[in-house]
Coordinates of C-alpha atoms and ligand atoms in Angstrom, one line a residue:
Chain A
M153 CA -20.8 -14.1 2.2
N154 CA -19.3 -17.5 2.8
F155 CA -19.9 -19.5 6.0
F156 CA -16.3 -19.2 7.1
N157 CA -16.6 -15.4 6.9
S158 CA -19.9 -15.3 8.7
G159 CA -20.9 -14.4 12.3
L160 CA -22.4 -17.9 12.6
F161 CA -18.9 -19.4 12.1
W162 CA -17.5 -17.3 14.9
F163 CA -20.4 -18.2 17.1
I164 CA -19.7 -21.9 16.6
E165 CA -16.0 -21.3 17.2
G166 CA -16.9 -19.6 20.5
I167 CA -18.9 -22.7 21.6
F168 CA -15.9 -24.9 20.7
A169 CA -13.6 -22.6 22.7
C170 CA -16.0 -22.8 25.7
L171 CA -16.0 -26.6 25.5
V172 CA -12.2 -26.8 25.2
V173 CA -12.0 -24.6 28.4
I174 CA -14.5 -26.8 30.3
G175 CA -12.8 -30.0 29.1
I176 CA -9.4 -28.8 30.3
K177 CA -10.8 -27.6 33.6
I178 CA -12.3 -31.0 34.3
W179 CA -9.2 -32.8 33.1
M180 CA -7.0 -30.8 35.4
E181 CA -9.4 -31.2 38.3
D182 CA -9.4 -35.0 37.9
R183 CA -5.6 -34.9 38.2
G184 CA -5.6 -32.6 41.1
I185 CA -3.8 -29.9 39.2
P186 CA -4.8 -26.3 40.1
M187 CA -5.4 -23.8 37.3
P188 CA -4.7 -20.3 38.6
Y189 CA -5.4 -17.3 36.4
W190 CA -1.8 -17.1 35.0
K191 CA -2.0 -20.6 33.7
W192 CA -5.2 -19.8 31.9
L193 CA -3.6 -16.6 30.6
L194 CA -0.6 -18.4 29.2
F195 CA -2.9 -21.1 27.8
G196 CA -5.1 -18.5 26.1
L197 CA -2.1 -16.8 24.5
W198 CA -0.8 -20.1 23.3
I199 CA -4.2 -21.0 21.8
L200 CA -4.2 -17.6 20.0
F201 CA -0.7 -18.2 18.6
L202 CA -1.7 -21.7 17.4
G203 CA -4.9 -20.3 15.9
F204 CA -2.8 -17.6 14.1
T205 CA -0.5 -20.3 12.7
I206 CA -3.4 -22.4 11.4
A207 CA -5.1 -19.4 9.9
F208 CA -1.8 -18.1 8.4
I209 CA -1.3 -21.4 6.6
G210 CA -4.9 -21.5 5.4
T211 CA -4.9 -17.8 4.2
N212 CA -1.7 -18.2 2.2
I213 CA -3.0 -21.4 0.6
G214 CA -6.1 -19.4 -0.3
E215 CA -4.0 -16.7 -1.7
K216 CA -1.9 -19.3 -3.7
E217 CA 1.2 -18.2 -1.8
V218 CA 2.5 -21.7 -1.3
T219 CA 6.0 -20.6 -0.3
A220 CA 4.5 -18.4 2.5
A221 CA 2.2 -21.2 3.6
V222 CA 5.1 -23.8 3.8
K223 CA 7.8 -21.5 5.3
G224 CA 5.3 -19.8 7.7
G225 CA 3.8 -23.1 8.6
I226 CA 7.3 -24.5 9.5
L227 CA 8.4 -21.4 11.4
F228 CA 5.2 -20.7 13.3
G229 CA 4.4 -24.4 13.7
L230 CA 7.8 -25.0 15.3
I231 CA 7.3 -22.1 17.6
S232 CA 3.9 -23.3 18.5
I233 CA 5.2 -26.8 19.3
I234 CA 8.1 -25.6 21.4
L235 CA 5.9 -23.1 23.3
G236 CA 3.2 -25.9 23.6
V237 CA 5.7 -28.3 25.2
G238 CA 6.9 -25.7 27.6
L239 CA 3.4 -24.7 28.5
W240 CA 2.3 -28.3 29.0
R241 CA 5.1 -28.8 31.6
L242 CA 4.1 -25.6 33.3
L243 CA 0.5 -26.5 33.4
L244 CA 1.2 -29.9 35.0
I245 CA 3.1 -28.4 38.0
K246 CA 1.3 -29.6 41.1
P247 CA 1.6 -27.8 44.5
K248 CA 4.0 -29.7 46.8
R249 CA 2.2 -31.8 49.3
N250 CA 2.9 -31.7 53.0
S251 CA 4.5 -35.1 53.8
Chain B
M92 CA -23.3 -57.6 25.9
K93 CA -24.9 -56.4 29.1
S94 CA -21.5 -55.9 30.8
I95 CA -20.1 -53.9 27.9
K96 CA -23.1 -51.6 28.0
L97 CA -22.6 -51.2 31.7
N98 CA -18.9 -50.6 31.2
I99 CA -19.6 -47.9 28.7
G100 CA -22.2 -46.4 30.9
K101 CA -19.9 -46.4 33.8
K102 CA -16.9 -45.1 32.0
F103 CA -18.5 -42.4 29.9
N104 CA -19.9 -40.3 32.7
R105 CA -20.7 -36.6 32.5
R106 CA -17.2 -35.4 33.3
Q107 CA -15.7 -37.7 30.7
F108 CA -18.2 -36.6 28.1
L109 CA -17.2 -33.0 28.7
K110 CA -13.5 -33.8 28.4
A111 CA -14.1 -35.7 25.1
S112 CA -16.2 -32.7 23.9
G113 CA -13.4 -30.4 24.7
L114 CA -11.0 -32.5 22.7
A115 CA -13.4 -32.8 19.8
S116 CA -14.0 -29.1 19.9
A117 CA -10.3 -28.4 19.8
A118 CA -10.0 -30.5 16.7
L119 CA -13.1 -29.0 15.0
G120 CA -12.2 -25.4 16.1
S121 CA -8.7 -25.7 14.7
T122 CA -10.0 -27.2 11.4
G123 CA -12.5 -24.3 11.2
L124 CA -9.7 -21.8 11.6
G125 CA -7.8 -23.4 8.8
F126 CA -10.9 -23.1 6.5
F127 CA -11.5 -19.5 7.8
G128 CA -8.0 -18.6 6.7
Y129 CA -8.4 -20.3 3.4
E130 CA -11.5 -18.4 2.7
A131 CA -10.0 -15.2 3.8
G132 CA -7.1 -15.7 1.3
K133 CA -9.3 -16.8 -1.6
N134 CA -12.5 -14.8 -1.2
P135 CA -12.8 -12.1 -3.8
E136 CA -14.3 -9.8 -1.1
S137 CA -10.7 -9.4 0.1
Y138 CA -9.7 -8.1 -3.4
T139 CA -9.5 -4.5 -2.5
G140 CA -11.9 -3.4 -5.2
W141 CA -14.0 -0.7 -6.8
E142 CA -17.1 -2.8 -6.9
N143 CA -18.0 -2.0 -3.3
F144 CA -20.1 1.1 -3.5
E145 CA -21.2 3.3 -0.7
G146 CA -17.6 3.9 0.3
A147 CA -17.3 0.7 2.2
N148 CA -13.7 0.2 0.9
Q149 CA -12.5 3.5 2.3
S150 CA -12.4 1.9 5.7
F151 CA -9.3 3.4 7.3
N152 CA -9.9 5.8 10.2
R153 CA -7.8 8.7 8.8
K154 CA -8.6 11.0 11.8
R155 CA -6.5 8.8 14.0
K156 CA -3.4 9.2 11.8
S157 CA -4.0 12.8 10.6
V158 CA -1.2 15.3 10.9
D159 CA -1.0 19.1 10.4
H160 CA 1.8 19.0 7.8
P161 CA 2.2 16.6 4.8
T162 CA 4.9 13.9 5.1
Y163 CA 7.0 15.5 2.3
E164 CA 9.2 18.4 3.3
K165 CA 9.8 21.7 1.6
I166 CA 13.5 22.6 1.8
G167 CA 14.1 25.2 -0.8
S168 CA 12.3 27.6 -3.1
S169 CA 9.8 25.7 -5.1
Q170 CA 9.6 25.5 -8.9
R171 CA 6.7 24.2 -10.9
P172 CA 7.4 21.2 -13.2
D173 CA 7.6 21.5 -17.0
A174 CA 5.2 18.9 -18.4
R175 CA 6.9 19.0 -21.8
T176 CA 10.1 17.6 -20.5
E177 CA 9.5 16.2 -17.0
V178 CA 6.5 14.1 -17.9
I179 CA 8.1 11.2 -19.6
F180 CA 5.3 10.4 -22.0
Q181 CA 5.2 14.0 -23.2
R182 CA 8.9 14.2 -23.7
R183 CA 9.2 10.9 -25.4
S184 CA 6.5 11.6 -27.9
L185 CA 7.9 15.1 -28.7
F186 CA 11.4 13.6 -29.0
M187 CA 10.3 10.8 -31.3
R188 CA 8.5 13.3 -33.5
Q189 CA 11.4 15.7 -33.6
W190 CA 14.6 13.7 -33.5
K191 CA 16.5 13.3 -36.8
D192 CA 20.0 11.7 -36.9
D193 CA 21.5 14.3 -39.2
T194 CA 20.4 17.3 -37.1
G195 CA 20.7 15.6 -33.7
L196 CA 20.1 17.8 -30.7
E197 CA 20.1 20.9 -32.8
G198 CA 16.9 19.8 -34.5
L199 CA 14.9 19.7 -31.3
D200 CA 12.8 22.5 -29.8
D201 CA 14.8 24.8 -27.6
Y202 CA 13.4 23.6 -24.3
L203 CA 14.1 19.9 -25.2
Q204 CA 17.7 20.9 -26.1
E205 CA 18.1 22.7 -22.8
Y206 CA 16.7 19.7 -20.9
Y207 CA 18.9 17.1 -22.7
R208 CA 22.0 19.4 -22.2
K209 CA 21.3 19.3 -18.5
R210 CA 20.5 15.6 -18.4
P211 CA 22.5 13.9 -21.2
E212 CA 21.8 10.5 -19.6
D213 CA 18.1 10.9 -20.5
L214 CA 19.0 11.6 -24.1
D215 CA 20.9 8.3 -24.2
L216 CA 17.9 6.5 -22.6
D217 CA 15.4 8.1 -25.0
L218 CA 17.6 7.3 -28.0
Y219 CA 18.1 3.7 -26.8
S220 CA 14.4 3.3 -26.5
M221 CA 13.7 4.6 -30.0
K222 CA 16.5 2.9 -31.8
E223 CA 16.8 -0.4 -30.0
L224 CA 14.0 -1.3 -27.7
M225 CA 11.0 -0.3 -29.9
P226 CA 12.1 -2.4 -32.9
K227 CA 12.9 -5.4 -30.7
M228 CA 9.6 -5.0 -28.9
M229 CA 7.8 -5.0 -32.3
S230 CA 9.5 -8.2 -33.4
D231 CA 9.1 -10.0 -30.1
S232 CA 5.5 -8.9 -29.9
R233 CA 4.9 -10.7 -33.2
K234 CA 6.7 -13.8 -32.1
Y235 CA 5.0 -14.1 -28.7
R236 CA 1.7 -12.6 -29.6
Q237 CA -0.3 -15.6 -28.8
K238 CA 0.6 -15.7 -25.2
F239 CA -0.8 -12.3 -24.6
I240 CA -3.8 -12.2 -26.8
L241 CA -6.3 -12.2 -24.0
S242 CA -4.4 -9.8 -21.8
N243 CA -4.1 -7.3 -24.7
A244 CA -7.8 -7.8 -25.5
W245 CA -8.8 -7.2 -21.9
S246 CA -6.6 -4.2 -21.6
N247 CA -8.0 -2.7 -24.8
A248 CA -11.5 -3.4 -23.7
M249 CA -11.0 -1.6 -20.5
G250 CA -9.6 1.4 -22.3
A251 CA -12.4 1.3 -25.0
V252 CA -14.9 3.5 -23.1
S253 CA -13.6 6.9 -22.1
P254 CA -15.0 10.4 -21.9
R255 CA -13.5 12.8 -24.5
S256 CA -10.6 14.6 -22.9
T257 CA -11.0 18.2 -21.8
N258 CA -9.1 20.0 -24.6
E259 CA -10.3 23.6 -24.0
P260 CA -8.8 26.3 -21.8
P261 CA -10.1 26.4 -18.2
E262 CA -12.0 29.7 -18.7
K263 CA -14.0 28.0 -21.4
S264 CA -14.3 24.4 -20.4
D265 CA -14.5 24.5 -16.6
F266 CA -17.7 26.6 -16.2
P267 CA -21.2 25.4 -16.7
S268 CA -21.8 26.5 -20.2
R269 CA -25.5 25.9 -20.7
R270 CA -27.9 25.9 -17.9
R271 CA -30.1 22.9 -18.0
F272 CA -33.9 23.5 -17.8
G273 CA -34.6 24.3 -14.2
G274 CA -30.9 24.3 -13.4
P275 CA -29.0 27.1 -11.6
T276 CA -28.3 30.4 -13.3
E277 CA -26.1 31.3 -10.3
P278 CA -23.9 29.0 -8.2
E279 CA -26.2 27.4 -5.6
K280 CA -25.9 28.7 -2.1
M281 CA -24.4 25.8 -0.2
K282 CA -25.1 25.6 3.5
S283 CA -21.5 24.9 4.6
P284 CA -18.2 23.7 3.2
E285 CA -18.4 20.7 5.7
L286 CA -21.8 19.6 4.4
T287 CA -20.7 20.1 0.8
S288 CA -17.6 18.0 1.4
N289 CA -19.7 15.2 2.8
L290 CA -22.0 15.4 -0.1
I291 CA -19.2 15.4 -2.7
K292 CA -17.5 12.5 -1.1
K293 CA -20.7 10.5 -1.0
I294 CA -21.4 11.3 -4.7
A295 CA -17.8 10.2 -5.6
H296 CA -18.4 6.9 -3.7
E297 CA -21.7 6.5 -5.4
L298 CA -20.1 7.0 -8.8
G299 CA -17.9 4.0 -7.9
S300 CA -14.8 5.7 -6.4
T301 CA -13.0 3.5 -3.9
L302 CA -11.2 6.4 -2.4
V303 CA -12.0 10.1 -2.2
G304 CA -10.2 13.0 -0.5
I305 CA -10.2 16.8 -0.7
A306 CA -7.2 19.2 -0.7
K307 CA -6.7 22.9 -1.0
L308 CA -4.8 23.2 -4.3
N309 CA -1.2 24.2 -3.8
P310 CA -0.2 26.1 -7.0
D311 CA 3.3 24.5 -6.8
W312 CA 1.7 21.3 -8.2
V313 CA 0.4 22.9 -11.3
Y314 CA 2.6 22.4 -14.4
L315 CA 4.5 25.4 -15.4
Y316 CA 4.3 24.5 -19.1
P317 CA 1.3 22.4 -20.1
M318 CA 0.8 19.0 -21.6
R319 CA -0.4 19.0 -25.2
G320 CA -4.0 18.8 -26.0
R321 CA -5.3 20.5 -22.8
G322 CA -6.4 23.7 -24.4
F323 CA -3.5 25.8 -23.2
E324 CA -1.2 27.7 -25.5
Q325 CA 1.9 25.6 -26.0
D326 CA 5.2 27.0 -24.8
K327 CA 3.5 29.6 -22.6
P328 CA 3.5 29.2 -18.8
I329 CA 0.2 28.3 -17.3
D330 CA -1.3 31.1 -15.3
V331 CA -3.0 29.1 -12.4
P332 CA -6.7 29.8 -12.7
K333 CA -8.2 31.4 -9.7
H334 CA -11.1 29.0 -9.7
W335 CA -8.8 26.0 -9.2
E336 CA -9.2 26.4 -5.4
Y337 CA -9.8 22.9 -4.3
A338 CA -8.9 19.5 -5.7
V339 CA -11.2 16.5 -5.2
V340 CA -9.2 13.3 -5.6
V341 CA -10.8 10.0 -6.6
G342 CA -9.2 6.7 -7.1
T343 CA -9.9 3.1 -8.0
P344 CA -7.7 0.0 -7.9
M345 CA -6.5 -2.2 -10.7
S346 CA -8.1 -5.6 -10.8
W347 CA -6.3 -7.8 -8.4
D348 CA -5.4 -11.0 -10.3
P349 CA -4.0 -9.3 -13.4
M350 CA -2.1 -6.7 -11.3
Y351 CA -0.5 -9.6 -9.4
A352 CA 0.5 -11.2 -12.6
N353 CA 2.6 -8.2 -13.7
P354 CA 4.5 -7.2 -15.7
N355 CA 3.1 -9.2 -18.6
Y356 CA -0.6 -9.7 -17.9
G357 CA -1.6 -6.6 -15.9
T358 CA -3.0 -3.4 -17.3
S359 CA -3.6 0.1 -15.8
N360 CA -6.4 0.7 -18.3
D361 CA -9.1 -0.8 -15.9
A362 CA -8.4 1.7 -13.1
Y363 CA -7.6 4.5 -15.6
S364 CA -10.9 4.1 -17.2
R365 CA -12.9 3.8 -14.0
S366 CA -11.3 6.8 -12.4
R367 CA -11.6 8.9 -15.5
I368 CA -15.3 8.2 -15.9
I369 CA -15.8 9.0 -12.2
A370 CA -13.9 12.3 -12.5
Y371 CA -15.9 13.4 -15.5
R372 CA -19.2 12.5 -13.8
L373 CA -18.2 14.3 -10.7
A374 CA -17.2 17.4 -12.6
S375 CA -20.6 17.3 -14.3
F376 CA -22.3 17.1 -10.9
I377 CA -20.4 20.1 -9.6
K378 CA -21.1 22.1 -12.7
Q379 CA -24.8 21.5 -12.3
L380 CA -24.6 23.1 -8.9
G381 CA -23.3 26.1 -10.8
Y382 CA -19.6 25.9 -9.9
A383 CA -16.5 25.4 -12.0
A384 CA -15.0 22.0 -12.3
R385 CA -12.2 20.5 -14.5
P386 CA -11.2 16.8 -14.6
H387 CA -7.5 15.9 -14.7
T388 CA -7.4 12.2 -15.6
P389 CA -5.2 9.3 -16.6
G390 CA -3.4 8.5 -18.9
T391 CA -2.1 11.9 -20.0
S392 CA -4.8 14.5 -19.5
Y393 CA -3.5 16.5 -16.6
D394 CA -2.6 20.1 -15.9
L395 CA -1.0 19.2 -12.5
M396 CA 1.1 16.6 -10.7
V397 CA -1.2 14.1 -8.9
P398 CA 0.9 12.4 -6.2
P399 CA 1.4 15.5 -3.9
I400 CA -2.2 16.3 -4.1
L401 CA -3.1 12.8 -3.0
I402 CA -0.8 13.4 0.0
D403 CA -2.4 16.8 0.7
A404 CA -5.8 15.3 0.5
G405 CA -4.9 12.7 3.2
L406 CA -5.3 9.7 1.0
G407 CA -1.8 8.4 1.6
E408 CA 2.0 9.0 1.6
Q409 CA 4.6 8.9 -1.0
G410 CA 6.5 5.6 -1.2
R411 CA 9.9 4.8 -2.6
P412 CA 8.8 4.3 -6.2
S413 CA 7.5 7.9 -6.0
I414 CA 3.9 6.9 -6.2
V415 CA 1.4 7.2 -3.3
I416 CA 0.7 4.4 -0.9
T417 CA -2.8 4.3 0.8
P418 CA -3.8 2.3 3.9
E419 CA -6.6 0.6 2.0
L420 CA -5.1 -0.2 -1.4
G421 CA -1.4 0.2 -0.9
N422 CA -0.2 1.7 -4.2
N423 CA -2.6 -0.5 -6.3
F424 CA -4.8 2.3 -7.5
R425 CA -5.0 5.0 -10.2
P426 CA -6.3 8.4 -9.2
A427 CA -8.0 11.3 -11.0
I428 CA -8.6 14.8 -9.9
V429 CA -11.3 17.4 -10.2
T430 CA -10.3 21.0 -9.6
T431 CA -13.1 23.3 -8.5
N432 CA -14.2 26.5 -6.8
L433 CA -17.1 24.8 -5.0
P434 CA -16.4 25.8 -1.3
L435 CA -15.1 22.6 0.4
N436 CA -13.5 21.6 3.7
P437 CA -10.1 20.1 2.9
D438 CA -8.9 16.9 4.6
K439 CA -5.8 16.7 6.6
P440 CA -2.7 14.8 5.4
I441 CA -2.0 11.5 7.2
D442 CA 1.1 9.8 8.5
F443 CA 0.7 6.0 8.9
G444 CA 4.4 5.2 8.9
V445 CA 5.2 4.8 5.2
Q446 CA 8.2 7.1 5.4
R447 CA 9.8 5.1 8.1
F448 CA 8.9 1.7 6.6
C449 CA 10.2 2.5 3.1
K450 CA 13.6 3.4 4.7
T451 CA 13.9 -0.3 5.8
C452 CA 12.0 -2.1 3.2
K453 CA 13.4 -1.4 -0.3
I454 CA 11.6 -4.5 -1.7
C455 CA 10.5 -2.5 -4.8
A456 CA 14.0 -1.3 -5.5
E457 CA 15.3 -4.9 -5.3
N458 CA 12.6 -6.2 -7.6
C459 CA 12.6 -3.3 -10.1
P460 CA 14.1 -4.8 -13.3
S461 CA 15.2 -1.4 -14.7
G462 CA 17.0 0.0 -11.6
A463 CA 14.7 3.0 -11.8
I464 CA 13.9 2.9 -8.0
S465 CA 16.6 4.2 -5.8
F466 CA 18.0 2.3 -2.8
G467 CA 19.1 5.6 -1.3
G468 CA 17.3 8.3 0.5
K469 CA 15.2 11.2 -0.6
V470 CA 16.5 14.0 -2.8
E471 CA 15.6 17.6 -3.4
V472 CA 13.3 17.9 -6.4
R473 CA 12.1 21.5 -7.2
G474 CA 12.4 22.6 -3.6
Y475 CA 10.9 19.5 -2.0
L476 CA 12.6 16.5 -0.4
R477 CA 11.1 13.3 -1.8
Y478 CA 11.9 10.0 -3.4
Q479 CA 12.5 10.2 -7.1
V480 CA 12.1 7.4 -9.6
D481 CA 14.1 7.5 -12.9
T482 CA 11.1 7.6 -15.3
A483 CA 13.3 7.1 -18.4
K484 CA 14.7 3.9 -17.1
C485 CA 11.2 2.8 -16.0
L486 CA 9.6 3.5 -19.4
N487 CA 12.5 1.7 -21.1
F488 CA 11.6 -1.4 -19.1
W489 CA 8.0 -1.0 -20.3
N490 CA 9.4 -1.2 -23.8
S491 CA 11.3 -4.3 -22.8
T492 CA 8.3 -6.4 -21.9
L493 CA 5.4 -7.8 -23.9
G494 CA 1.7 -8.1 -23.1
S495 CA -0.4 -5.1 -22.2
M496 CA 1.7 -2.0 -21.8
G497 CA 3.5 -1.2 -18.5
C498 CA 5.1 -2.9 -15.6
R499 CA 3.6 -2.2 -12.2
L500 CA 5.9 -4.6 -10.4
C501 CA 6.6 -2.0 -7.7
V502 CA 2.8 -2.2 -7.1
A503 CA 2.6 -5.9 -6.9
V504 CA 5.6 -6.5 -4.6
C505 CA 4.9 -3.7 -2.1
P506 CA 3.9 -5.0 1.3
Y507 CA 1.2 -2.4 1.6
T508 CA -0.4 -3.7 -1.6
R509 CA -2.0 -6.8 -0.1
K510 CA -5.5 -8.3 0.0
A511 CA -7.8 -6.8 2.6
N512 CA -8.0 -9.9 4.8
W513 CA -7.2 -10.3 8.5
L514 CA -3.6 -11.3 7.9
H515 CA -2.5 -8.2 6.0
K516 CA -4.7 -5.9 7.9
T517 CA -3.1 -7.1 11.2
A518 CA 0.4 -6.6 9.7
L519 CA -0.6 -3.1 8.7
K520 CA -1.9 -2.3 12.2
V521 CA 1.3 -3.7 13.8
S522 CA 3.6 -1.6 11.6
M523 CA 1.5 1.5 12.0
N524 CA 1.3 1.4 15.7
D525 CA 4.8 0.3 16.6
P526 CA 6.8 3.3 17.8
T527 CA 10.1 1.4 17.9
G528 CA 10.4 0.4 14.2
V529 CA 11.3 -3.2 15.1
S530 CA 8.2 -4.4 13.3
D531 CA 9.4 -2.7 10.0
W532 CA 12.5 -4.9 10.1
A533 CA 10.6 -8.0 11.1
L534 CA 7.8 -7.6 8.5
T535 CA 10.2 -6.7 5.7
G536 CA 12.2 -9.8 6.5
L537 CA 9.1 -12.0 6.5
Q538 CA 7.9 -10.4 3.3
K539 CA 11.1 -11.1 1.5
R540 CA 11.4 -14.7 2.6
F541 CA 7.7 -15.6 2.3
Y542 CA 6.7 -13.8 -0.9
P543 CA 9.7 -14.0 -3.2
G544 CA 9.4 -13.2 -6.9
P545 CA 11.4 -14.3 -9.9
D546 CA 14.9 -12.9 -10.7
P547 CA 14.2 -9.4 -12.1
Q548 CA 16.1 -10.3 -15.3
K549 CA 13.5 -12.9 -16.2
Y550 CA 10.8 -10.3 -16.7
Y551 CA 12.5 -9.0 -19.9
M552 CA 11.3 -10.1 -23.3
P553 CA 13.3 -13.0 -24.8
S554 CA 15.4 -10.9 -27.3
L555 CA 16.8 -9.0 -24.2
G556 CA 17.7 -12.3 -22.4
G557 CA 14.5 -12.6 -20.4
E558 CA 11.7 -15.2 -20.2
N559 CA 8.5 -13.1 -20.3
A560 CA 8.1 -13.9 -16.6
S561 CA 5.3 -12.6 -14.5
Y562 CA 5.4 -12.0 -10.7
R563 CA 2.6 -14.5 -10.2
E564 CA 0.5 -16.8 -12.4
P565 CA -2.0 -15.0 -14.6
P566 CA -5.7 -15.6 -13.7
W567 CA -7.3 -18.5 -15.6
W568 CA -9.3 -16.1 -17.8
L569 CA -6.1 -14.5 -19.2
K570 CA -4.4 -17.7 -20.2
A571 CA -4.9 -17.5 -24.0
E572 CA -3.6 -21.1 -24.6
D573 CA -6.5 -22.5 -22.6
F574 CA -9.1 -20.9 -24.9
I575 CA -7.6 -20.3 -28.3
E576 CA -6.4 -23.0 -30.8
F577 CA -2.9 -22.0 -31.9
Ligands
SF4_42 S1 7.0 0.2 -13.0 FE1 8.5 -1.4 -13.1 S2 10.3 -0.5 -14.1 FE2 9.0 1.1 -13.4 S3 9.7 1.7 -11.4 FE3 8.1 0.2 -11.0 S4 9.1 -1.8 -11.0 FE4 10.6 -0.3 -11.8
SF4_43 S1 8.0 -2.0 -1.5 FE1 8.8 -1.3 0.4 S2 10.2 0.4 0.0 FE2 8.9 0.0 -1.8 S3 7.2 1.4 -1.6 FE3 6.5 -0.5 -0.8 S4 7.0 -0.3 1.4 FE4 8.2 1.3 0.4

């Protein structure tokens, strides 16, 4: 059993995920941007896809499938970036203020 | 100095610390995922293997995909196969012994004549193998011997230990002949077929079998005319013995790295030998309970066709290359069977989507150098609708490559034959549970683009215009040039 296969690894990943969520929450609060549940949901899905992309590249390098790592990295990486930019714009939407 | 400290203290408050921690965690978490993936791809624990005892590698929940009828279809009146002509190794060896140029077809046994009259294309292929391929293979093997010294040595080592093949008729060999001291003089009274089945499966796993399943034996799968050396009278139809009631199927995979370096570095001998030993041990176990048991094992010690029994026993489904695909090992495994009258509870067949996936996929057909795998649909074979592989073309390709005998490319390239890590398990789950079939198309497209192999022509030996190519690099321990001074 290697560390990256272990329960401890996922425990630490869980702590990191919590810290990311807390960091984003505070960052958004500081800028007065509300984070309703649907924003968190979209953000969570994007994180999952990004995580998939990173793990996909790593797994294929581990399997010595370089073509898959490169092609998959480009394909899924591009999708992650495009979705990420779209999501970022969505997250930054502020409610209109009464003048 | 003081002001800087104050500045830092002021700027880096609790909220900012948490924001910075979030950023750092995002970076560390992503890096961790990359390493997790790398480990998942590299770790030998993901090599679907036989080493994991206790049955841990038979991890698929078959109950969720079990069906009442097998995924092959009976469409006409069934006929039992003739091992002498339809099992390619049997036919070739008989043909090579009997063929003489001056007598031609007339010099062969009647049943061979009849077979070749019905299938003249097989006569051409068998002749081509004998007259052209074998001599070329001999001379190329001498020329390129060095490259494959280790793979040949390894293949032979794996085949070196093997139980003596059952070569007596069933009524003699299948029953416990001599009761051991304290052993049963009568068959033991088993409490229930369910409990016995659990016991037999556990024993098979303990003996090292990766997969085990139980089927009620369908007599359609028993050869009409036997293979040589199995204790049956040659040229006399087999009367299916009454005590062949159940078939216990065991199976182990071929070692991952050599299999993935097919056609020139892999071997079937590893899984052949393991499954064979397990079957003989299991037969011995059953006999010591006082029941009849007969092993049917690879390479050529069978009295029955194995793939349909695997399907009946719920281990998998037939794929396009006509071999069985399982959820755990894909088609990277070699089975053996024990027929018995020990009362057992048969498993149900499963349907996890292979029939539909193979319709779209065709990757094995595209990569098969010999053209033995059909791009078309299923055909009727002896009353059953199924995929059929052209075994004569296939074996001719085996005789067109060097290294340890065989090809197994259709094993290496199949999307179901993948390491047991999160990536491929997820792909399997998606394909299995998608009722639309869209994922078949998407996964096949990704598979073809992400995991390409060499041009099939390159797999041939040099005298046939090839380059001795392998699907993937051989493992370091089979690269002879790194160990031997030439
Ligand atoms: S073993 Fe090789 S030649 Fe035979 S069917 Fe499979 S890919 Fe084709
Ligand atoms: S490679 Fe594709 S078509 Fe061939 S057996 Fe595997 S899934 Fe079926």
